[in-house]
PDB file of C-alpha atoms in Angstrom:
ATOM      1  CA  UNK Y   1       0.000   0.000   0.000  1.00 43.00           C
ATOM      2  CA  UNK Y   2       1.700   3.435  -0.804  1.00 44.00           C
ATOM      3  CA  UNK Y   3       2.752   5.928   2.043  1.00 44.00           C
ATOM      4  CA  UNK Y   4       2.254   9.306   2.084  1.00 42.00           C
ATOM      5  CA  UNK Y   5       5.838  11.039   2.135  1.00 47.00           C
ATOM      6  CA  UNK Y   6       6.423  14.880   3.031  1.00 47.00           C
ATOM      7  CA  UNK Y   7       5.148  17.081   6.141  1.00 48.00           C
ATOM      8  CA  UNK Y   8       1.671  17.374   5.254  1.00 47.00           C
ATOM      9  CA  UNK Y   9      -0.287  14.585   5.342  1.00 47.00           C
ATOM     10  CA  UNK Y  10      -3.699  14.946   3.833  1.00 44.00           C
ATOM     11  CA  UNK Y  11      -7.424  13.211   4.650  1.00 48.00           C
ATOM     12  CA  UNK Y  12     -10.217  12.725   2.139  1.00 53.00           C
ATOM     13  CA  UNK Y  13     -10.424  12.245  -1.413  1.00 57.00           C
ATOM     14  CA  UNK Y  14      -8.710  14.332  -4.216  1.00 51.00           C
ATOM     15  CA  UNK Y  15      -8.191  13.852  -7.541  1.00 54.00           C
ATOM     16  CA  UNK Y  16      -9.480  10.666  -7.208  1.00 59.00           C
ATOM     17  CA  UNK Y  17      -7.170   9.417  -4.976  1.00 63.00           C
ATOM     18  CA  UNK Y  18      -8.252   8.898  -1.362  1.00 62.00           C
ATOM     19  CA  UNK Y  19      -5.816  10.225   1.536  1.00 57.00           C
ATOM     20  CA  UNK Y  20      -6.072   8.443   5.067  1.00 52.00           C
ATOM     21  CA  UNK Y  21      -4.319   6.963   8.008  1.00 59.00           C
ATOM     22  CA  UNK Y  22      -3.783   3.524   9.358  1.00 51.00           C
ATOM     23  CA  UNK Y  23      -2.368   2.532  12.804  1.00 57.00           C
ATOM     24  CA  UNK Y  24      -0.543   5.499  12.655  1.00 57.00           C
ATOM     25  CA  UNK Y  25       0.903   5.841   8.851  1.00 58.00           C
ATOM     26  CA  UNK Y  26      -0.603   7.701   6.261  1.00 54.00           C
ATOM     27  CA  UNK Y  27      -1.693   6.189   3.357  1.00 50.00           C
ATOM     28  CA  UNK Y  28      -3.096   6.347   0.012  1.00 53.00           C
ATOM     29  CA  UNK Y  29      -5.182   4.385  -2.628  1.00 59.00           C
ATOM     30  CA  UNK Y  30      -6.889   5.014  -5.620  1.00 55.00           C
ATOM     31  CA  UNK Y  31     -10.775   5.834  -4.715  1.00 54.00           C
ATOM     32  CA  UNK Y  32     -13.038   2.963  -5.869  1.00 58.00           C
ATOM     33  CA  UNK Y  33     -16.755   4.314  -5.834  1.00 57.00           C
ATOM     34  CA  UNK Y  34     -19.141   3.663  -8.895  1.00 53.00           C
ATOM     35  CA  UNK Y  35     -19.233   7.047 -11.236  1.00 49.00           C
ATOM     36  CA  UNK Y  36     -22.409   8.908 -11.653  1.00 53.00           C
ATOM     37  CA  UNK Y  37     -22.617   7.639 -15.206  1.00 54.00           C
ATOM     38  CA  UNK Y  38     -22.548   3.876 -13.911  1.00 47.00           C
ATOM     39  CA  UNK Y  39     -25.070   5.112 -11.689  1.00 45.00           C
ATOM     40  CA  UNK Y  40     -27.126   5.863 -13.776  1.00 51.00           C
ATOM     41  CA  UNK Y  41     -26.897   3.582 -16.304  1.00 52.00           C
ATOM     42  CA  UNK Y  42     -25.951   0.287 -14.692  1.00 48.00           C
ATOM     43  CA  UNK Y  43     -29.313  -1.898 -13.828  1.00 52.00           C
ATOM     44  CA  UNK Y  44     -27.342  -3.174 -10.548  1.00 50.00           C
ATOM     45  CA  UNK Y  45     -27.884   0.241  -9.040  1.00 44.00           C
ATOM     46  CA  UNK Y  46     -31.543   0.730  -9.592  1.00 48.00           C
ATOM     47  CA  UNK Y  47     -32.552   1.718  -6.189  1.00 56.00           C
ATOM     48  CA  UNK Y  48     -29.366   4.097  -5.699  1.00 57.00           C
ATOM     49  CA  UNK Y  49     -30.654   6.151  -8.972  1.00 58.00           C
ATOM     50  CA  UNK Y  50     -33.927   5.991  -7.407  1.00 60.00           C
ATOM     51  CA  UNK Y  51     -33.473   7.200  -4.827  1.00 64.00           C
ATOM     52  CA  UNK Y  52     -30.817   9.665  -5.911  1.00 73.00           C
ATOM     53  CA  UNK Y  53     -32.874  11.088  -8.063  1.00 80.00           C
ATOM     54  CA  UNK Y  54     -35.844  11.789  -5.731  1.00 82.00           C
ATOM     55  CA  UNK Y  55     -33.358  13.163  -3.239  1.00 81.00           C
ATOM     56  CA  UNK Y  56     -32.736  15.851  -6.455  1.00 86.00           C
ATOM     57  CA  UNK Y  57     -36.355  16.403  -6.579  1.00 87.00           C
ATOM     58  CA  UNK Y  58     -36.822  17.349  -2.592  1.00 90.00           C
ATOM     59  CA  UNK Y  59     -34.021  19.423  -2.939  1.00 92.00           C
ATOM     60  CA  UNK Y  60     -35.551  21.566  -5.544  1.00 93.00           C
ATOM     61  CA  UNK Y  61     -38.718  21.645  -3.340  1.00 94.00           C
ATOM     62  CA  UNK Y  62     -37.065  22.714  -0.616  1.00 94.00           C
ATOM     63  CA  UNK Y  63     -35.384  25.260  -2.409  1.00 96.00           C
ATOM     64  CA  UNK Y  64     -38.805  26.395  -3.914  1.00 96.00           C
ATOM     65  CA  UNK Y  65     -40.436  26.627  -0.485  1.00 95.00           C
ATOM     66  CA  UNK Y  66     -37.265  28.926   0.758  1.00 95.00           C
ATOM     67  CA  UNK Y  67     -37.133  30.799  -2.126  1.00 95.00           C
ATOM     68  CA  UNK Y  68     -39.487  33.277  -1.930  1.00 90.00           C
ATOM     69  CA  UNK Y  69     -39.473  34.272   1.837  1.00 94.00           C
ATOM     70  CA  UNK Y  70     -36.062  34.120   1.538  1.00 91.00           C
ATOM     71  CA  UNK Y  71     -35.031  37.376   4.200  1.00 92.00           C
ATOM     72  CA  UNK Y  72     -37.683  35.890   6.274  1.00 93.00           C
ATOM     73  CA  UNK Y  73     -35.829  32.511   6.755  1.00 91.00           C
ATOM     74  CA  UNK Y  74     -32.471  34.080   7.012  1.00 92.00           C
ATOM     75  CA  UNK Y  75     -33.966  35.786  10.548  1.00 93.00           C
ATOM     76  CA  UNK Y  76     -35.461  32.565  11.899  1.00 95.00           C
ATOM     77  CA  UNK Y  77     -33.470  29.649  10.911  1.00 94.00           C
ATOM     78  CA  UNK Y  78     -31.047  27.389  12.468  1.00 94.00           C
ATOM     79  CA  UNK Y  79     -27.503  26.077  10.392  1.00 94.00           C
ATOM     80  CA  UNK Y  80     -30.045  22.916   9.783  1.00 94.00           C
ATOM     81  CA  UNK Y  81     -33.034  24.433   8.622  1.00 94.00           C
ATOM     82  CA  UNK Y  82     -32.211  23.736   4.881  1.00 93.00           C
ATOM     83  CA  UNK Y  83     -31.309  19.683   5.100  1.00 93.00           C
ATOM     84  CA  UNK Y  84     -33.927  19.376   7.375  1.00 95.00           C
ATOM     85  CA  UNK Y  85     -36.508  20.783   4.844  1.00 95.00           C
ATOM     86  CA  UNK Y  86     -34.938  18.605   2.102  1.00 93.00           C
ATOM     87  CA  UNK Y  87     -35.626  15.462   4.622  1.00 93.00           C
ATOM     88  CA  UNK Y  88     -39.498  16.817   5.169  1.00 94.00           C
ATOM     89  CA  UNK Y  89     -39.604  16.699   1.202  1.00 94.00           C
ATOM     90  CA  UNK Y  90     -38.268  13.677   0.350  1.00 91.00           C
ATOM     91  CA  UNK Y  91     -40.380  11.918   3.089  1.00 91.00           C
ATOM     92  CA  UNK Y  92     -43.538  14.074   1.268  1.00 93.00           C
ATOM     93  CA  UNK Y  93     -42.213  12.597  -2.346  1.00 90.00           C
ATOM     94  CA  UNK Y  94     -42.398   9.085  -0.724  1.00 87.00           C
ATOM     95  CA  UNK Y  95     -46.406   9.428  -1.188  1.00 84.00           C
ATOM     96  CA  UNK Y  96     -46.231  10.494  -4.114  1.00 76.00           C
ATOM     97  CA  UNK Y  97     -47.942   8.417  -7.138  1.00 77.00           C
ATOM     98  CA  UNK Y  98     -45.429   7.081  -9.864  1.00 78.00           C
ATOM     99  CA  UNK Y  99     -42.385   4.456  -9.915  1.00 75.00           C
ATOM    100  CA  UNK Y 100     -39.596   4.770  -7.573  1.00 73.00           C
ATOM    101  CA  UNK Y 101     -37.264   7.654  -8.895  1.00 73.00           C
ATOM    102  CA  UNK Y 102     -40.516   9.549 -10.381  1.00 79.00           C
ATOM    103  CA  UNK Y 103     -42.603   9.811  -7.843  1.00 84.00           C
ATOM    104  CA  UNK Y 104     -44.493  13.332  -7.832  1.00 87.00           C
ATOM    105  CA  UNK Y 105     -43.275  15.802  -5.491  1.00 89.00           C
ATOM    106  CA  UNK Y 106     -46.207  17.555  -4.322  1.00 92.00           C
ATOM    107  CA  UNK Y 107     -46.607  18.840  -0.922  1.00 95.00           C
ATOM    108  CA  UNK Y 108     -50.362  18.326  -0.594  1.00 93.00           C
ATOM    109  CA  UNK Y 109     -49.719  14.383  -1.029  1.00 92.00           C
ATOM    110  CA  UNK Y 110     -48.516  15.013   2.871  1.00 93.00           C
ATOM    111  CA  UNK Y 111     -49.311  18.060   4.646  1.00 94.00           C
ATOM    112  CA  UNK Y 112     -49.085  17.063   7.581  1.00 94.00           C
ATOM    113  CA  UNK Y 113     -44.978  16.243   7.339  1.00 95.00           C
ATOM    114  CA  UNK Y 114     -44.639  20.003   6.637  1.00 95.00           C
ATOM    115  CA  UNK Y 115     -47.082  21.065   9.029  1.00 97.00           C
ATOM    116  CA  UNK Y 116     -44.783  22.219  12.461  1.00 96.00           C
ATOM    117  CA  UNK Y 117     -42.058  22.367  10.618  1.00 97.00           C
ATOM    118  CA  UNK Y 118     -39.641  24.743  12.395  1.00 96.00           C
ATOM    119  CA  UNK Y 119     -37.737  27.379  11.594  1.00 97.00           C
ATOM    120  CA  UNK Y 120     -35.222  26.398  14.099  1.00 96.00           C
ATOM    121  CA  UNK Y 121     -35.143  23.108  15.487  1.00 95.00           C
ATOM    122  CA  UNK Y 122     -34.612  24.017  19.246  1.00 95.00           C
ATOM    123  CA  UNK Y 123     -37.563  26.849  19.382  1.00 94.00           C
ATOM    124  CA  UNK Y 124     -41.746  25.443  19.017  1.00 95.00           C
ATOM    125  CA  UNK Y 125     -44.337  28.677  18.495  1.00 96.00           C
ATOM    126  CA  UNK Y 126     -46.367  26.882  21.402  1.00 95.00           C
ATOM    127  CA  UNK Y 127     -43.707  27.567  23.729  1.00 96.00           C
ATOM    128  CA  UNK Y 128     -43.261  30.959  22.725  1.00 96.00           C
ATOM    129  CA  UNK Y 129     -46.099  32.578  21.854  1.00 97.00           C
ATOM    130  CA  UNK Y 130     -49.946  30.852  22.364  1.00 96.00           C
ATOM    131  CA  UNK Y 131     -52.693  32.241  20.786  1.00 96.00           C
ATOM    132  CA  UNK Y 132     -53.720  30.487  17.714  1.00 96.00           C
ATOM    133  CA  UNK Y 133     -54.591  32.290  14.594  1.00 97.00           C
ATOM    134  CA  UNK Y 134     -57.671  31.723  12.225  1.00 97.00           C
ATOM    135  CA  UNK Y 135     -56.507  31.361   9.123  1.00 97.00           C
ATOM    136  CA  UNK Y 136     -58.983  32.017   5.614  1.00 96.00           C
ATOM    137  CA  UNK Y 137     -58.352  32.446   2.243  1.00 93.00           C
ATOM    138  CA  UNK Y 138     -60.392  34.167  -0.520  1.00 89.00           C
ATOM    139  CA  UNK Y 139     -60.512  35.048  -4.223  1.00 87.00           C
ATOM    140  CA  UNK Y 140     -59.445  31.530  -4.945  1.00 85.00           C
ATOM    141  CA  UNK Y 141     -56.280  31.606  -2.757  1.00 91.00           C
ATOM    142  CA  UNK Y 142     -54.730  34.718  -3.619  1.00 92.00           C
ATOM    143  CA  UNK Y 143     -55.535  36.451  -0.368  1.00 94.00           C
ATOM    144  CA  UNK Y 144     -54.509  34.896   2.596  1.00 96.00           C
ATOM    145  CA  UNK Y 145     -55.720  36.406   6.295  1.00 97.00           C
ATOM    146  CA  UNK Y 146     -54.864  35.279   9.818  1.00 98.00           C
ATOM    147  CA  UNK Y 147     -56.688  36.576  12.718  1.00 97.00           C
ATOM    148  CA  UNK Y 148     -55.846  37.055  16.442  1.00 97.00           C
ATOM    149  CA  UNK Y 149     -58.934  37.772  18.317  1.00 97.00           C
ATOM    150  CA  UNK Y 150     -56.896  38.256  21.773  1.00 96.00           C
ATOM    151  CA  UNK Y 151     -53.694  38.087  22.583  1.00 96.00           C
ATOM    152  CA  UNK Y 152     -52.679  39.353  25.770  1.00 95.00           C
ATOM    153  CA  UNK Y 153     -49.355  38.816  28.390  1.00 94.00           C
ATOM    154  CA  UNK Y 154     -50.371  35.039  29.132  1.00 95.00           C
ATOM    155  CA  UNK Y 155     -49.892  34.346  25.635  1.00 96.00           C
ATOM    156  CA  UNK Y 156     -46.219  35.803  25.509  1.00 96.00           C
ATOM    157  CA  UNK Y 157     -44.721  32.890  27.385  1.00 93.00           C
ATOM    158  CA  UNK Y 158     -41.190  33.678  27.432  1.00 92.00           C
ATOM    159  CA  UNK Y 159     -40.278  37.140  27.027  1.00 94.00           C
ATOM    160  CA  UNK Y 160     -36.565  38.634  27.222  1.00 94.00           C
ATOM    161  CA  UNK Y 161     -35.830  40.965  30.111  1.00 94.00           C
ATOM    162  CA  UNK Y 162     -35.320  43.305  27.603  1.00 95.00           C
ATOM    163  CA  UNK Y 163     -38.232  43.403  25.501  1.00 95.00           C
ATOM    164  CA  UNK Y 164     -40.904  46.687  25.535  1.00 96.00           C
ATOM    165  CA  UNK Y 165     -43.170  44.839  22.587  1.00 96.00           C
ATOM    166  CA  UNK Y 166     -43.345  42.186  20.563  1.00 97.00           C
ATOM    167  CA  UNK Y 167     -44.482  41.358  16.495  1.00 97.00           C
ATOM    168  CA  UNK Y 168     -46.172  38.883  14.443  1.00 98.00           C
ATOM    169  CA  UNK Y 169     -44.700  38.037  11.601  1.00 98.00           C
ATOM    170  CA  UNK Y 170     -46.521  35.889   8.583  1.00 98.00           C
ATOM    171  CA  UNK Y 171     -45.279  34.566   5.295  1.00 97.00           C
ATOM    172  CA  UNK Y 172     -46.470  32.821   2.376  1.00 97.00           C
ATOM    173  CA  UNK Y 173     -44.667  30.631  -0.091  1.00 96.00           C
ATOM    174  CA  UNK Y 174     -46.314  29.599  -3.226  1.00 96.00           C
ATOM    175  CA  UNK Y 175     -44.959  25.715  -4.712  1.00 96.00           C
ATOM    176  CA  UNK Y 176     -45.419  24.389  -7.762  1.00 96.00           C
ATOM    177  CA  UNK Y 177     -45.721  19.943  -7.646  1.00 94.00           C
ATOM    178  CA  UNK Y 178     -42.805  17.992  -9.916  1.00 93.00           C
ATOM    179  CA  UNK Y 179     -42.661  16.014 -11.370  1.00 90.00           C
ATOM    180  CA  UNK Y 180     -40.204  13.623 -13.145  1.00 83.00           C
ATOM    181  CA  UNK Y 181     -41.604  12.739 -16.556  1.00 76.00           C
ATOM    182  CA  UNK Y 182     -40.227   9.696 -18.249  1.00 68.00           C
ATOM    183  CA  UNK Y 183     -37.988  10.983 -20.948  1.00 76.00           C
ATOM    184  CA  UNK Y 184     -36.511  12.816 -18.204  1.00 73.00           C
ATOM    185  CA  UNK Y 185     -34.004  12.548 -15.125  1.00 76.00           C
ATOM    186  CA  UNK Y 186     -34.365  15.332 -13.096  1.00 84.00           C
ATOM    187  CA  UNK Y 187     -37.985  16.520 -11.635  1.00 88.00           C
ATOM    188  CA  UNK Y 188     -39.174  20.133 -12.872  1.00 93.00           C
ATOM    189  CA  UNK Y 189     -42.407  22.295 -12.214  1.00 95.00           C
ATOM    190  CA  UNK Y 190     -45.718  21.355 -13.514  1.00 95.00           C
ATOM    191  CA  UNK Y 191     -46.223  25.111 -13.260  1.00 94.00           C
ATOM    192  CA  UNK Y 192     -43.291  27.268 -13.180  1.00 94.00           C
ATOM    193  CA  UNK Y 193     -45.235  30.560 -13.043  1.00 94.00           C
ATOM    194  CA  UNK Y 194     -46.874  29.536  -9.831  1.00 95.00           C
ATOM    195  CA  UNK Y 195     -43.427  28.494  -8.085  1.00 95.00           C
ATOM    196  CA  UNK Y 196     -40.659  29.360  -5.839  1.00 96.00           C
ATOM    197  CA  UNK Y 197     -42.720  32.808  -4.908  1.00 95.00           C
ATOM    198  CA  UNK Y 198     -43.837  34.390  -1.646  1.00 95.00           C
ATOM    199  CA  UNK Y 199     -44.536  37.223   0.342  1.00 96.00           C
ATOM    200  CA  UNK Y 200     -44.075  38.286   4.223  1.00 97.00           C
ATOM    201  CA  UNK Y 201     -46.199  40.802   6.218  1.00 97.00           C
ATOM    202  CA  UNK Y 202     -45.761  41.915  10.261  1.00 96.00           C
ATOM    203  CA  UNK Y 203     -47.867  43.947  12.538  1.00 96.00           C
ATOM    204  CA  UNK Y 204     -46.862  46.634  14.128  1.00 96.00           C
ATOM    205  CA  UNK Y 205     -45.018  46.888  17.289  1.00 96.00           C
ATOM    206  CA  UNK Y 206     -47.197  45.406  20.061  1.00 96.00           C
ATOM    207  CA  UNK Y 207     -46.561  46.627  23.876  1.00 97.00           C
ATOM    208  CA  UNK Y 208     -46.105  42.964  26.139  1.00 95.00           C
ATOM    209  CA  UNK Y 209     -47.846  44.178  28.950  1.00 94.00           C
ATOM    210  CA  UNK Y 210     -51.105  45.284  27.603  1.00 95.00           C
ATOM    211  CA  UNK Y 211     -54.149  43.204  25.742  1.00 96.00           C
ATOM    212  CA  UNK Y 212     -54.722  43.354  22.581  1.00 97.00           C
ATOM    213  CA  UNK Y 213     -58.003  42.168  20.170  1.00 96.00           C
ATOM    214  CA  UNK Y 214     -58.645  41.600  16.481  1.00 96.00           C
ATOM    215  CA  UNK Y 215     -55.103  41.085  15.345  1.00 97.00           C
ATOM    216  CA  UNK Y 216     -55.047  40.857  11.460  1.00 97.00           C
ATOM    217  CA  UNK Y 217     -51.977  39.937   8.947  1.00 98.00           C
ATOM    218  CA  UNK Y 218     -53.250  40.057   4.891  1.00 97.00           C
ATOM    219  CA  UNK Y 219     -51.220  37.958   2.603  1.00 97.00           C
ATOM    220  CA  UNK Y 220     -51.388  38.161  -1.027  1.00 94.00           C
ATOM    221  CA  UNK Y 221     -49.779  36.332  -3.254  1.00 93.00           C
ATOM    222  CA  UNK Y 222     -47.497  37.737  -6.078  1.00 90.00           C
ATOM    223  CA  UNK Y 223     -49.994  35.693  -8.853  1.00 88.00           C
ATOM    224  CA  UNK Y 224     -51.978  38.096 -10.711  1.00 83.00           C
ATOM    225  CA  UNK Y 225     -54.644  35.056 -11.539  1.00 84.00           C
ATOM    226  CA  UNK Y 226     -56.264  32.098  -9.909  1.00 87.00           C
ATOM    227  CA  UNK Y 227     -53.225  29.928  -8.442  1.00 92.00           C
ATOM    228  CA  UNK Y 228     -52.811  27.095 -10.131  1.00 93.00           C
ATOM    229  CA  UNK Y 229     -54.519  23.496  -8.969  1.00 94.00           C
ATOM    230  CA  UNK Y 230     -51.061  22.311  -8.892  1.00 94.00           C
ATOM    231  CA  UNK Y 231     -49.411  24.594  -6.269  1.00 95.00           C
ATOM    232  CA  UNK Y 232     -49.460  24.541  -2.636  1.00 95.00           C
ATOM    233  CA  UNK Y 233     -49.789  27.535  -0.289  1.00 96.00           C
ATOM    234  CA  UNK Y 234     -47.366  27.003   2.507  1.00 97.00           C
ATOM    235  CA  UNK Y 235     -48.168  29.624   4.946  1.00 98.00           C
ATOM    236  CA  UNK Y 236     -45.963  30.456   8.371  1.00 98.00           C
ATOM    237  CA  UNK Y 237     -46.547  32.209  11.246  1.00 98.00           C
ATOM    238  CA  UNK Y 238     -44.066  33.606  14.165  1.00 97.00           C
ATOM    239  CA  UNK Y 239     -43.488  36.396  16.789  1.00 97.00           C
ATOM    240  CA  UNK Y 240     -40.439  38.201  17.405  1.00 97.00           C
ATOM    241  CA  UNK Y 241     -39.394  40.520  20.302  1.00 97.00           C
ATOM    242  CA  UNK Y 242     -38.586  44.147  20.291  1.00 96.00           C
ATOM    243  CA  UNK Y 243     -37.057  46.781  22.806  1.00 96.00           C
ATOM    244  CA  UNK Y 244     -38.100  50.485  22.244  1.00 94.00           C
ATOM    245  CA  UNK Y 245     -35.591  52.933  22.999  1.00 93.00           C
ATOM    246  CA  UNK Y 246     -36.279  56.421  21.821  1.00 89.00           C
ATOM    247  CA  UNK Y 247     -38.452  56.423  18.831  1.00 89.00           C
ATOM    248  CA  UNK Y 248     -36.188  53.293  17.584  1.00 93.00           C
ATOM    249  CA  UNK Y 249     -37.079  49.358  18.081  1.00 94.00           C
ATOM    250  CA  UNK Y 250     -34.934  47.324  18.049  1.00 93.00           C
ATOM    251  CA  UNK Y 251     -35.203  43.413  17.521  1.00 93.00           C
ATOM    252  CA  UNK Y 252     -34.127  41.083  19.571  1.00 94.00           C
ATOM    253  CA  UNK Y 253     -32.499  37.871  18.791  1.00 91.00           C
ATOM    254  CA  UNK Y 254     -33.956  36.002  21.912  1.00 90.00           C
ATOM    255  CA  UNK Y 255     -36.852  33.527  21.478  1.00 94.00           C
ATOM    256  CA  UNK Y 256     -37.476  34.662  17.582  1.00 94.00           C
ATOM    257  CA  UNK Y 257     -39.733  32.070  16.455  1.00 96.00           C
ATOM    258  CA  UNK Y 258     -41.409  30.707  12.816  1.00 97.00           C
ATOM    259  CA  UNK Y 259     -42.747  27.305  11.773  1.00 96.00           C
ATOM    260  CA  UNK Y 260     -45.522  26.295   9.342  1.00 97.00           C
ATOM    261  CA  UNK Y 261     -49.126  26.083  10.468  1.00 97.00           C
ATOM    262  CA  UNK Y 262     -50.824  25.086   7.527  1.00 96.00           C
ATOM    263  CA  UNK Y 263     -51.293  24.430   3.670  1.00 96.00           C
ATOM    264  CA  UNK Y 264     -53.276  25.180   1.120  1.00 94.00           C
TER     265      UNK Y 264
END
């Protein structure tokens, strides 16, 4: 087996050859794993393709879902938010109708995997903030409204030392379904006009200490028409803290919270 010789001594795989130590010596080999066009081509790896290629297709419905509230997520998420989206959707494709490796990807086959989905993994909306929205849509899904018809200091379960108010925040992202037709090998939008879009609204600066009634956030969707059969609403809800100083707010990083409550 050939020895690595000099001072630095690499890990890994480059160039196709793969760097890595043994009982103490460093050694290296020529890497041996099956190329993407064997992959692809070679009946023996059926399933891998298969699956390989519906991990490609949650991946671009994660993406889609992300895309258009993208600021939004950038405040919210955790470093796993994105792979653990990607997981959500390929679970979703797994219900999806179609041979293995062209299943549709469409999020209404399982709403409920999405549904809770967090922002960040470590914070849940229940144990932030707990008054529950009412959530209707109109004029065939373009407009989108959640109502608060109380929310006072019991609901505001954890709330920084800091913080003077506090604001909802709601966003919308519209998804086209894939699918993976069968002259192709990678998944793509049934309707491409009615994907990867969204919008995000907030109230305004709410004081913590005092009641408040009829809370209302309007979304509307950037489609001028109907939206397509073949796209799901995703829509997300969350609260974030804010400390007034001045004529200024401030937001605070502490206990900033968003996850999905619903499709549509």
């Amino acid at each position: 087996m050939p020895k690595q010789k000099g001072i630095i001594k690499l890990k890994g795989t480059l160039n196709g050859v793969c760097y890595y130590p043994v009982k103490g010596m460093y050694i290296k080999r020529k890497a041996t794993g099956p190329s993407r066009e064997r992959i692809y081509n070679d009946p023996a790896f059926k399933t891998v393709k298969a699956n390989t290629q519906e991990f490609g297709g949650a991946s671009k419905l994660s993406k889609a879902i992300r895309t258009g509230i993208l600021e939004t997520t950038k405040q919210f998420q955790d470093p796993t938010m994105s792979s653990r989206l990607t997981g959500t959707c390929y679970n979703i494709i797994q219900e999806g109708s179609g041979i293995p490796g062209k299943r549709e990807a469409n999020l209404a086959n399982n709403p409920k995997a999405l549904i809770g989905f967090k922002f960040n993994k470590n914070l849940a909306l229940d144990n932030i903030y707990t008054a529950k929205p009412i959530i209707t849509n109109k004029k065939n899904r373009r407009i989108i409204t959640l109502n608060i018809p109380e929310s006072s200091k019991k609901n505001l379960k954890k709330i920084p030392k800091t913080a003077t108010h506090f604001q909802l925040i709601a966003a919308l992202s519209v998804v086209s379904g894939y699918k993976c037709r069968p002259n192709q090998k990678a998944y793509r939008p049934i309707t491409p006009k009615h994907n990867a879009l969204g919008t995000t609204q907030k109230t305004q600066p709410l004081l913590c200490k005092i009641e408040h009634k009829n809370l209302q956030i309007t979304l509307e969707t950037p489609v001028k028409t109907a939206v397509s059969k073949h796209a799901s609403l995703v829509v997300w809800f969350g609260i974030q803290f804010i400390k007034q100083e001045g004529k200024q707010y401030y937001s605070l990083k502490n206990n900033k919270v968003m996850q999905c409550v619903t499709l549509l």
